[in-house]
CSV table of C-alpha atoms in Angstrom, one decimal:
chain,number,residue,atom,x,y,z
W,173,UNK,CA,140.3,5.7,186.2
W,174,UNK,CA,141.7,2.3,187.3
W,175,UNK,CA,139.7,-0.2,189.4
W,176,UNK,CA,141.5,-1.6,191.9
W,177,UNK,CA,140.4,-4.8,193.6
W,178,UNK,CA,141.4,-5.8,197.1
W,179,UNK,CA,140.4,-8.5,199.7
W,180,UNK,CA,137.3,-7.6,202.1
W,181,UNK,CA,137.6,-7.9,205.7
W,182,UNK,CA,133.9,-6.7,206.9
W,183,UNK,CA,131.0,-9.4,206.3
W,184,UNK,CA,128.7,-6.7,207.2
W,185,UNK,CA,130.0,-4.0,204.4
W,186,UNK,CA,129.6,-7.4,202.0
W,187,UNK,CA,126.5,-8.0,203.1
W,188,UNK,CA,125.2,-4.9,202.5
W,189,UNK,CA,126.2,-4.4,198.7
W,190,UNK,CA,124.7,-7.0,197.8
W,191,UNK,CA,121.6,-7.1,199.3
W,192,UNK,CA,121.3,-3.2,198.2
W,193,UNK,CA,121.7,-5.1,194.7
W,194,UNK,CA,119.4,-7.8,195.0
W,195,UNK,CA,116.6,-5.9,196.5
W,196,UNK,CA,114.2,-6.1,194.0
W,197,UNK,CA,115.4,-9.2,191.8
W,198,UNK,CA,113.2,-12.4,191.2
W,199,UNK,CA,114.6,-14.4,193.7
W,200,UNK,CA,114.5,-12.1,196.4
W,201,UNK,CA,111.4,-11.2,195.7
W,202,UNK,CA,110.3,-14.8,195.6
W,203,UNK,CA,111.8,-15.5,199.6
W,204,UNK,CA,110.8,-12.5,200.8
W,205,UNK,CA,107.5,-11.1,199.0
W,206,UNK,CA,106.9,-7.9,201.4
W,207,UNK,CA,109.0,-5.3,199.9
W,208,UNK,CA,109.3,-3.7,203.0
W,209,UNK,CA,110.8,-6.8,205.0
W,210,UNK,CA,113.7,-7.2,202.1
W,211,UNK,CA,116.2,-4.9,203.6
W,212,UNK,CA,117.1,-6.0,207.3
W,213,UNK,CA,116.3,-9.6,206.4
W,214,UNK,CA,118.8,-10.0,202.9
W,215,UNK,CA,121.3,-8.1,204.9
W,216,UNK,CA,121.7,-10.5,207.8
W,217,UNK,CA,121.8,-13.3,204.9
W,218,UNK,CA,124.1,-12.3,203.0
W,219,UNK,CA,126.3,-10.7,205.7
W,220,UNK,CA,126.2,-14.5,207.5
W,221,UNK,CA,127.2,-16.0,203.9
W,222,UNK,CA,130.1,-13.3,203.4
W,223,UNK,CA,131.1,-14.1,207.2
W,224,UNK,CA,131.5,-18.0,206.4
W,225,UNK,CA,133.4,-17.0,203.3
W,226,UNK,CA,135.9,-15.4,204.8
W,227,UNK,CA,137.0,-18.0,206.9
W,228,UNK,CA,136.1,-20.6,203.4
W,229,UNK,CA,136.7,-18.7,200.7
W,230,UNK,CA,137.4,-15.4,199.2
W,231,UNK,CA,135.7,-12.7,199.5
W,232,UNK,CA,136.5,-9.4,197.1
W,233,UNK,CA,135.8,-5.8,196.7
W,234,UNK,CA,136.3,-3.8,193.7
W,235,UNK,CA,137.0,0.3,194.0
W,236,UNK,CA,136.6,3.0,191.7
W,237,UNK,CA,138.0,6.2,192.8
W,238,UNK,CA,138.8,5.0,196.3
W,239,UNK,CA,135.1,4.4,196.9
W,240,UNK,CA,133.7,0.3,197.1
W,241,UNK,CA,132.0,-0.2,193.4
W,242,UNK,CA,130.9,-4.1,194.0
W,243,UNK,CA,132.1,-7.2,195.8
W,244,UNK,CA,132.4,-10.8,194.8
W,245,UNK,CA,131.7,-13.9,197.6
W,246,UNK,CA,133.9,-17.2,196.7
W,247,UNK,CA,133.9,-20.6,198.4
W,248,UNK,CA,136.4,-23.3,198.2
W,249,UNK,CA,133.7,-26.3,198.3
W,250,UNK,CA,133.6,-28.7,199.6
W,251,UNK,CA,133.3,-26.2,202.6
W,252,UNK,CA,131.2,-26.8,206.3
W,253,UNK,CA,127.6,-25.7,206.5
W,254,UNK,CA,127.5,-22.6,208.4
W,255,UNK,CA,127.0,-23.3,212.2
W,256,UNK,CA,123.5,-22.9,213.2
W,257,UNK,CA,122.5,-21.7,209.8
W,258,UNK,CA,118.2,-22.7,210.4
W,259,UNK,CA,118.6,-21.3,213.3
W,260,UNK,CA,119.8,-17.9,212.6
W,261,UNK,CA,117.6,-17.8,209.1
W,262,UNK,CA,114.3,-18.3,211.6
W,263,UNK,CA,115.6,-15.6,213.9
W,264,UNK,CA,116.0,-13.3,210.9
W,265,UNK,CA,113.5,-14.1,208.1
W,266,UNK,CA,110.6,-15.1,210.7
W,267,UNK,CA,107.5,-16.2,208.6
W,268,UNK,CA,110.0,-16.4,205.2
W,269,UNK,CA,112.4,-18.9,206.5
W,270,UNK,CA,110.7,-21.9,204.7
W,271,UNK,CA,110.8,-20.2,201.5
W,272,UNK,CA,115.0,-19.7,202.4
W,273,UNK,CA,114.7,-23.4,203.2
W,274,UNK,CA,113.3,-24.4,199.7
W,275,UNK,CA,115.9,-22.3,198.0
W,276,UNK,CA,118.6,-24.2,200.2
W,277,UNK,CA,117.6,-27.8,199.5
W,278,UNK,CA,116.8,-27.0,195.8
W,279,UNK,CA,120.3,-25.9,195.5
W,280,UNK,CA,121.9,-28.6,197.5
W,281,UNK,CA,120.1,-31.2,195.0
W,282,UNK,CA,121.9,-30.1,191.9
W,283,UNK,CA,125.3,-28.8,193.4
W,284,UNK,CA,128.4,-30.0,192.1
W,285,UNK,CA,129.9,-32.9,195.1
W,286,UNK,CA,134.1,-32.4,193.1
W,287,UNK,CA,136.1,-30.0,194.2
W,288,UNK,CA,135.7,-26.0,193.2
W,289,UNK,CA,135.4,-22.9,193.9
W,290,UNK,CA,131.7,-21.6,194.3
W,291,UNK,CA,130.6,-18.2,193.3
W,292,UNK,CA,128.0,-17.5,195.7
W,293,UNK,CA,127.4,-14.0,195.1
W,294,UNK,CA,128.5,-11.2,192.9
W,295,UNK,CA,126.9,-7.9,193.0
W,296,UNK,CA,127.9,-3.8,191.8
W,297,UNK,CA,126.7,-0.8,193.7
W,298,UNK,CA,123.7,0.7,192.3
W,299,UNK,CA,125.1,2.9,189.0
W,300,UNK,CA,128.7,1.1,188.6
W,301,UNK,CA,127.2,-1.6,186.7
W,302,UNK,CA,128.1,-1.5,182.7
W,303,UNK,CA,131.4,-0.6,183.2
W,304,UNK,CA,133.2,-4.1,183.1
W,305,UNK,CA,133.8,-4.0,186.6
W,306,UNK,CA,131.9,-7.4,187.0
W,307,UNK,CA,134.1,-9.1,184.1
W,308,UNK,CA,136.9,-7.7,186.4
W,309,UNK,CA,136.0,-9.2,189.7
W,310,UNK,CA,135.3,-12.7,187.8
W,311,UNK,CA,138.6,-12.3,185.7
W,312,UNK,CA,140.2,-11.7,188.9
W,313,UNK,CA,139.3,-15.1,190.5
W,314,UNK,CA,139.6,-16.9,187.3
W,315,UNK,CA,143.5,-16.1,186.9
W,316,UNK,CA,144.0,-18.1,189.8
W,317,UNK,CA,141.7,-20.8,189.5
W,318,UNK,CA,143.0,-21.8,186.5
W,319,UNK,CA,146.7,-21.5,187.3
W,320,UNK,CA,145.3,-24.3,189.9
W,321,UNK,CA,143.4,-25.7,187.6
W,322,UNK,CA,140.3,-25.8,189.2
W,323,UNK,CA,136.9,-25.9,188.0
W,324,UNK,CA,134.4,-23.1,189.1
W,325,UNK,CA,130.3,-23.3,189.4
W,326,UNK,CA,127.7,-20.6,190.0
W,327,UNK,CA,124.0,-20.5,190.2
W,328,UNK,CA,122.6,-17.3,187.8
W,329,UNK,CA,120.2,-15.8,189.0
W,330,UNK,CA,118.8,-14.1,186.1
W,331,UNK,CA,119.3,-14.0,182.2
W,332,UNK,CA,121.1,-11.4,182.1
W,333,UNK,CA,123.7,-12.6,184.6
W,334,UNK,CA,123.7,-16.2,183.1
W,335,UNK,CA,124.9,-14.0,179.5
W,336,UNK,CA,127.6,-12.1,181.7
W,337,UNK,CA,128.6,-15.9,182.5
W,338,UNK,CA,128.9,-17.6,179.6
W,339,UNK,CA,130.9,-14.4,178.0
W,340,UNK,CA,133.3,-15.9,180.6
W,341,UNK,CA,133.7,-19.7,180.0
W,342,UNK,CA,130.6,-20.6,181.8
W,343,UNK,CA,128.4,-23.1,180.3
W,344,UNK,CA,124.8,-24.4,181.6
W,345,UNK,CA,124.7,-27.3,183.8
W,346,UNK,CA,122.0,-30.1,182.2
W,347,UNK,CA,118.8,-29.1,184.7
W,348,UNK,CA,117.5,-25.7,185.8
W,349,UNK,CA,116.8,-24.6,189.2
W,350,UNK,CA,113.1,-24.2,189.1
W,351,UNK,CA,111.9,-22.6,192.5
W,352,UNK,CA,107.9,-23.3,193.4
W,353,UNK,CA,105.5,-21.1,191.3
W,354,UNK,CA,108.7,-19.0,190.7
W,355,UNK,CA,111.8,-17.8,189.1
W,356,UNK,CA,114.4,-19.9,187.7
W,357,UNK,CA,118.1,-20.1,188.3
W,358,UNK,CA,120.6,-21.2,185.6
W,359,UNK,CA,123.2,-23.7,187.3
W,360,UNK,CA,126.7,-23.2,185.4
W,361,UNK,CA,130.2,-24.7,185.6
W,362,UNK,CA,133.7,-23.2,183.9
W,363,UNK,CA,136.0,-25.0,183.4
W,364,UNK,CA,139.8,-24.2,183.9
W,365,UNK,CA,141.7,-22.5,181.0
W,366,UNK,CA,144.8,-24.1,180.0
């Protein structure tokens, strides 16, 4: 069966895939340690984020079988902060908003200031991954960015994901992304194919 991939048009559906996927990953588990506070919190994140790409960037869905299998979050950067973004991370996240402020500045030190398109998120619905339809969503991006030729950059958030990168032109950018006492993200820029 063919994957087809198509462009999202609800944040909150975004939102939700991928904070399903991230729910128990080292940096989610860093900003919000209580398991049971993940859920609603990552889900108002990452549905905000997918919001703001939609009117900056692109914002992805891959299907399988008419059903959503994964999604993929793009900005064109440089792109505007999103309006009232402490705000709505205190009303959300409470007592773990400093720890998504650390994560914010950290990033903000080390990311890129040139033009390109920034892959925020990219996550597969529990049992669709190891099927290729990550390498699809990226591929699908990547055609166009480098018919534009235009660079792209990503923080990975784990090993595993960095390996997933660097299968697809991604190489490490000089300094990690060390977060206090915990995990480490792997900055990473591609390059346009001729």
């Amino acid at each position: 069966m063919t994957a087809e991939i198509t462009r999202m048009t609800d944040a909150a559906v975004v939102g939700g895939v991928i904070a399903d996927t991230f729910g128990m990953d080292a940096i989610s588990t860093w900003l919000i340690p209580p398991v049971a506070d993940r859920p609603p919190i990552q889900r108002a994140f990452f549905t905000m984020y997918a919001a703001h790409a939609l009117d900056h960037g692109d914002v992805y869905g891959i299907h399988e079988s008419g059903e959503l299998a994964g999604v993929a979050v793009w900005f064109t950067a440089p792109y505007p902060e999103i309006p009232g973004h402490d705000e709505a991370v205190a009303s959300f996240a409470g007592e773990h908003a400093g720890r998504f402020g650390i994560l914010g500045e950290q990033m903000e030190k080390i990311h890129p200031h040139e033009p390109h398109h920034y892959l925020a998120f990219i996550a597969l619905v529990k049992g669709r991954m190891g099927r290729g339809l990550g390498s699809q969503l990226l591929r699908e991006h990547h055609q166009r960015l480098d018919a534009e030729g235009m660079p792209a950059y990503l923080e990975a958030s784990s090993a595993d994901s960095r390996r997933l990168y660097l299968r697809h032109g991604y190489v490490d950018m000089p300094e990690l992304l060390r977060l206090p006492d915990g995990p480490v993200m792997y900055p990473m820029w591609r390059a346009p194919s001729a």
